[in-house]
Amino acid sequence: DTEVTQTPKHLVMGMTNKKSLKCEQHMGHRAMYWYKQKAKKPPELMFVYSYEKLSINESVPSRFSPECPNSSLLNLHLHALQPEDSALYLCASSRGQADGEKLFFGSGTQLSVL
Amino acid sequence: GEDVEQSLFLSVREGDSSVINCTYTDSSSTYLYWYKQEPGAGLQLLTYIFSNMDMKQDQRLTVLLNKKDKHLSLRIADTQTGDSAIYFCAAQLNGGYNKLIFGAGTRLAVHP
């Protein structure tokens, strides 16, 4: 199994809603990542978890709250988002967080905030 | 910080070779990657090169690295319509955090 699975594929939410994005991998990878990709732009790193501990937070607003319940799962909890948060949210994993560990990406969740 | 630049668009005829170029600014980047993204999909790792290599070949893909000029290229031989996608160059920042900086992406259009 070489897949990173993200659910849901599409999500529409209002600015007062609370929702969660989910990501799962069964490759035994110990590093997991959230990236945000706006339309026609490159992906930008949001968070990195290594061995289930948050190791990088790229100054992301607190309305985005990551969680790594175990080594296979990564969640992104969303609350009080703004329309400008609409984007493709990509999850990735790698064997470890050392330099050169290849990232494997999921297909993403396309989020629209109304 | 690291900056990665790519040309935004490339159009080629089916069967020809495609060459996508990328430049980066941080000479200490040790790993450089090429990812492919099809519409509505995630990123697929195509290939990568370590900074002490000049060239890497993998079937139809050839990566060339000019470390002096900080220039990376991806050549796709015998380009097919299925190769139409956005291609991202990414450089890894040194420091043990495996953080990638992506270029803006090159849209490759393959026409008959």
Short mmCIF file of C-alpha atoms in Angstrom, two decimals:
data_model
loop_
_atom_site.label_atom_id
_atom_site.label_comp_id
_atom_site.label_asym_id
_atom_site.label_seq_id
_atom_site.Cartn_x
_atom_site.Cartn_y
_atom_site.Cartn_z
CA ASP A 1 0.00 0.00 0.00
CA THR A 2 1.70 3.18 -1.20
CA GLU A 3 -1.25 5.51 -0.84
CA VAL A 4 -2.06 8.52 1.23
CA THR A 5 -5.85 8.73 1.52
CA GLN A 6 -7.64 12.00 2.22
CA THR A 7 -11.28 12.52 3.07
CA PRO A 8 -13.48 14.20 2.12
CA LYS A 9 -12.47 15.01 -1.46
CA HIS A 10 -14.62 18.13 -1.47
CA LEU A 11 -15.93 20.24 1.42
CA VAL A 12 -18.10 23.34 1.48
CA MET A 13 -18.45 25.11 4.80
CA GLY A 14 -19.72 28.35 6.20
CA MET A 15 -17.60 30.72 8.23
CA THR A 16 -19.24 29.61 11.50
CA ASN A 17 -18.92 25.87 10.89
CA LYS A 18 -16.52 23.41 12.45
CA LYS A 19 -15.23 20.66 10.20
CA SER A 20 -12.28 18.26 10.02
CA LEU A 21 -10.09 16.97 7.24
CA LYS A 22 -8.69 13.48 7.56
CA CYS A 23 -5.57 11.82 6.19
CA GLU A 24 -4.46 8.21 6.52
CA GLN A 25 -1.42 6.23 5.41
CA HIS A 26 -0.38 2.63 6.02
CA MET A 27 3.18 2.79 4.75
CA GLY A 28 4.67 2.90 8.24
CA HIS A 29 5.75 6.50 7.68
CA ARG A 30 6.53 8.48 10.81
CA ALA A 31 6.34 12.00 9.38
CA MET A 32 3.12 13.57 8.14
CA TYR A 33 2.51 16.97 6.60
CA TRP A 34 -0.27 19.42 5.79
CA TYR A 35 0.16 21.67 2.75
CA LYS A 36 -2.18 24.37 1.43
CA GLN A 37 -2.40 25.04 -2.29
CA LYS A 38 -4.30 28.03 -3.65
CA ALA A 39 -5.45 27.92 -7.26
CA LYS A 40 -2.61 28.21 -9.77
CA LYS A 41 -0.05 28.43 -6.95
CA PRO A 42 2.50 25.98 -5.54
CA PRO A 43 1.83 24.08 -2.31
CA GLU A 44 2.85 25.82 0.90
CA LEU A 45 3.79 23.97 4.06
CA MET A 46 1.49 24.41 7.07
CA PHE A 47 2.40 21.75 9.64
CA VAL A 48 4.73 18.80 10.10
CA TYR A 49 4.34 15.96 12.58
CA SER A 50 7.24 13.68 13.34
CA TYR A 51 6.63 10.61 15.47
CA GLU A 52 3.20 12.02 16.35
CA LYS A 53 4.63 15.24 17.72
CA LEU A 54 4.22 18.62 16.07
CA SER A 55 7.66 19.64 14.81
CA ILE A 56 6.87 22.51 12.44
CA ASN A 57 4.07 25.10 12.49
CA GLU A 58 4.58 27.64 9.72
CA SER A 59 2.84 30.42 11.65
CA VAL A 60 -0.56 29.11 10.66
CA PRO A 61 -3.61 30.93 12.15
CA SER A 62 -5.19 29.18 15.12
CA ARG A 63 -8.42 28.58 13.20
CA PHE A 64 -6.47 25.63 11.75
CA SER A 65 -5.75 23.00 14.40
CA PRO A 66 -3.78 19.87 13.49
CA GLU A 67 -3.95 16.59 15.34
CA CYS A 68 -2.02 13.36 14.97
CA PRO A 69 -3.86 10.68 17.00
CA ASN A 70 -1.50 7.91 15.90
CA SER A 71 1.26 7.27 13.40
CA SER A 72 -1.20 6.46 10.59
CA LEU A 73 -3.65 9.30 11.00
CA LEU A 74 -3.49 13.05 10.63
CA ASN A 75 -6.41 15.42 11.08
CA LEU A 76 -6.86 19.11 10.41
CA HIS A 77 -9.64 20.72 12.44
CA LEU A 78 -11.19 23.82 10.94
CA HIS A 79 -13.12 26.49 12.81
CA ALA A 80 -14.26 30.01 11.92
CA LEU A 81 -12.53 29.97 8.55
CA GLN A 82 -12.51 32.88 6.12
CA PRO A 83 -13.33 32.81 2.40
CA GLU A 84 -9.62 33.32 1.63
CA ASP A 85 -8.94 29.94 3.27
CA SER A 86 -10.59 28.27 0.28
CA ALA A 87 -7.90 26.06 -1.26
CA LEU A 88 -6.77 22.52 -1.93
CA TYR A 89 -5.44 20.99 1.29
CA LEU A 90 -2.85 18.31 0.70
CA CYS A 91 -1.61 15.73 3.14
CA ALA A 92 1.76 14.04 2.66
CA SER A 93 3.84 11.50 4.48
CA SER A 94 7.46 10.40 4.49
CA ARG A 95 9.40 7.63 6.14
CA GLY A 96 11.04 10.11 8.48
CA GLN A 97 11.72 13.81 8.65
CA ALA A 98 15.40 13.62 7.79
CA ASP A 99 16.72 15.37 4.70
CA GLY A 100 16.02 13.41 1.54
CA GLU A 101 13.04 11.46 2.77
CA LYS A 102 10.64 11.44 -0.16
CA LEU A 103 7.17 12.89 0.33
CA PHE A 104 4.12 10.99 -0.87
CA PHE A 105 1.02 13.14 -1.34
CA GLY A 106 -2.67 12.41 -1.13
CA SER A 107 -5.17 13.69 -3.69
CA GLY A 108 -6.24 16.52 -1.45
CA THR A 109 -9.44 18.02 -0.08
CA GLN A 110 -10.85 20.89 -2.11
CA LEU A 111 -12.24 23.29 0.49
CA SER A 112 -14.65 26.12 -0.25
CA VAL A 113 -15.52 28.58 2.52
CA LEU A 114 -18.67 30.59 1.94
CA GLY B 1 15.47 32.06 2.11
CA GLU B 2 15.24 29.62 -0.75
CA ASP B 3 13.49 30.77 -3.91
CA VAL B 4 12.60 28.38 -6.75
CA GLU B 5 11.61 29.68 -10.18
CA GLN B 6 10.15 27.99 -13.22
CA SER B 7 8.75 29.10 -16.54
CA LEU B 8 4.96 28.94 -16.40
CA PHE B 9 4.00 27.27 -19.67
CA LEU B 10 5.38 24.85 -22.25
CA SER B 11 3.65 23.52 -25.35
CA VAL B 12 5.05 20.54 -27.29
CA ARG B 13 3.95 18.21 -30.04
CA GLU B 14 3.21 14.60 -29.21
CA GLY B 15 6.32 12.48 -29.72
CA ASP B 16 8.75 15.37 -29.23
CA SER B 17 10.93 15.86 -26.17
CA SER B 18 9.91 18.33 -23.46
CA VAL B 19 12.42 20.23 -21.36
CA ILE B 20 11.20 21.98 -18.21
CA ASN B 21 13.65 24.29 -16.49
CA CYS B 22 14.02 25.40 -12.89
CA THR B 23 16.41 27.62 -10.97
CA TYR B 24 16.94 27.81 -7.24
CA THR B 25 18.86 30.17 -5.01
CA ASP B 26 20.11 28.17 -2.02
CA SER B 27 23.30 26.36 -3.04
CA SER B 28 23.12 24.21 0.11
CA SER B 29 19.94 22.45 -1.07
CA THR B 30 20.89 18.79 -1.05
CA TYR B 31 17.86 17.22 -2.72
CA LEU B 32 15.89 18.51 -5.68
CA TYR B 33 12.61 16.99 -6.79
CA TRP B 34 10.21 16.96 -9.69
CA TYR B 35 6.51 16.45 -8.98
CA LYS B 36 3.61 16.10 -11.43
CA GLN B 37 0.09 17.34 -10.71
CA GLU B 38 -2.88 16.51 -12.88
CA PRO B 39 -6.11 18.56 -12.63
CA GLY B 40 -7.90 18.08 -9.31
CA ALA B 41 -5.27 15.67 -8.04
CA GLY B 42 -2.43 15.60 -5.56
CA LEU B 43 1.27 15.66 -6.35
CA GLN B 44 2.99 12.61 -7.77
CA LEU B 45 6.72 12.29 -7.17
CA LEU B 46 8.38 11.74 -10.55
CA THR B 47 12.05 11.76 -9.72
CA TYR B 48 14.69 13.44 -7.61
CA ILE B 49 18.40 14.14 -7.71
CA PHE B 50 20.99 14.49 -5.01
CA SER B 51 23.17 17.58 -5.23
CA ASN B 52 26.41 15.63 -5.85
CA MET B 53 25.00 14.20 -9.08
CA ASP B 54 24.96 15.83 -12.51
CA MET B 55 22.40 13.63 -14.19
CA LYS B 56 19.84 11.00 -13.39
CA GLN B 57 17.87 8.96 -15.89
CA ASP B 58 14.69 7.04 -15.20
CA GLN B 59 12.99 5.57 -18.28
CA ARG B 60 11.66 8.55 -20.29
CA LEU B 61 12.79 11.07 -17.67
CA THR B 62 16.22 12.69 -17.52
CA VAL B 63 17.17 15.16 -14.81
CA LEU B 64 20.16 17.43 -15.33
CA LEU B 65 21.67 19.46 -12.51
CA ASN B 66 24.11 22.33 -12.95
CA LYS B 67 25.06 23.07 -9.39
CA LYS B 68 27.29 26.00 -10.31
CA ASP B 69 24.41 27.81 -12.00
CA LYS B 70 21.81 26.37 -9.61
CA HIS B 71 19.84 25.15 -12.61
CA LEU B 72 17.76 21.99 -12.79
CA SER B 73 15.96 20.58 -15.82
CA LEU B 74 13.57 17.74 -16.50
CA ARG B 75 13.55 16.20 -19.96
CA ILE B 76 10.64 13.99 -20.97
CA ALA B 77 11.39 11.90 -24.04
CA ASP B 78 8.64 10.93 -26.49
CA THR B 79 6.09 13.18 -24.80
CA GLN B 80 2.55 11.79 -24.75
CA THR B 81 -0.84 13.44 -24.21
CA GLY B 82 -0.95 11.76 -20.81
CA ASP B 83 2.06 13.85 -19.82
CA SER B 84 -0.07 17.01 -19.94
CA ALA B 85 -0.02 18.32 -16.37
CA ILE B 86 1.65 20.87 -14.12
CA TYR B 87 5.23 20.03 -13.19
CA PHE B 88 6.66 21.38 -9.95
CA CYS B 89 10.31 21.69 -9.14
CA ALA B 90 11.07 21.58 -5.41
CA ALA B 91 14.24 22.20 -3.43
CA GLN B 92 14.82 20.88 0.02
CA LEU B 93 15.99 23.32 2.63
CA ASN B 94 18.95 22.12 4.62
CA GLY B 95 18.47 21.62 8.33
CA GLY B 96 17.04 18.17 8.86
CA TYR B 97 13.41 19.20 8.66
CA ASN B 98 12.79 17.84 5.15
CA LYS B 99 11.09 21.11 4.22
CA LEU B 100 10.45 21.56 0.51
CA ILE B 101 10.15 24.87 -1.30
CA PHE B 102 8.16 24.55 -4.51
CA GLY B 103 8.40 26.55 -7.70
CA ALA B 104 5.25 28.03 -9.22
CA GLY B 105 4.84 25.06 -11.57
CA THR B 106 5.14 24.67 -15.34
CA ARG B 107 1.99 23.78 -17.24
CA LEU B 108 2.89 21.31 -20.00
CA ALA B 109 0.44 21.09 -22.87
CA VAL B 110 0.92 18.26 -25.38
CA HIS B 111 -0.83 18.61 -28.72
CA PRO B 112 -1.17 16.17 -31.63
#
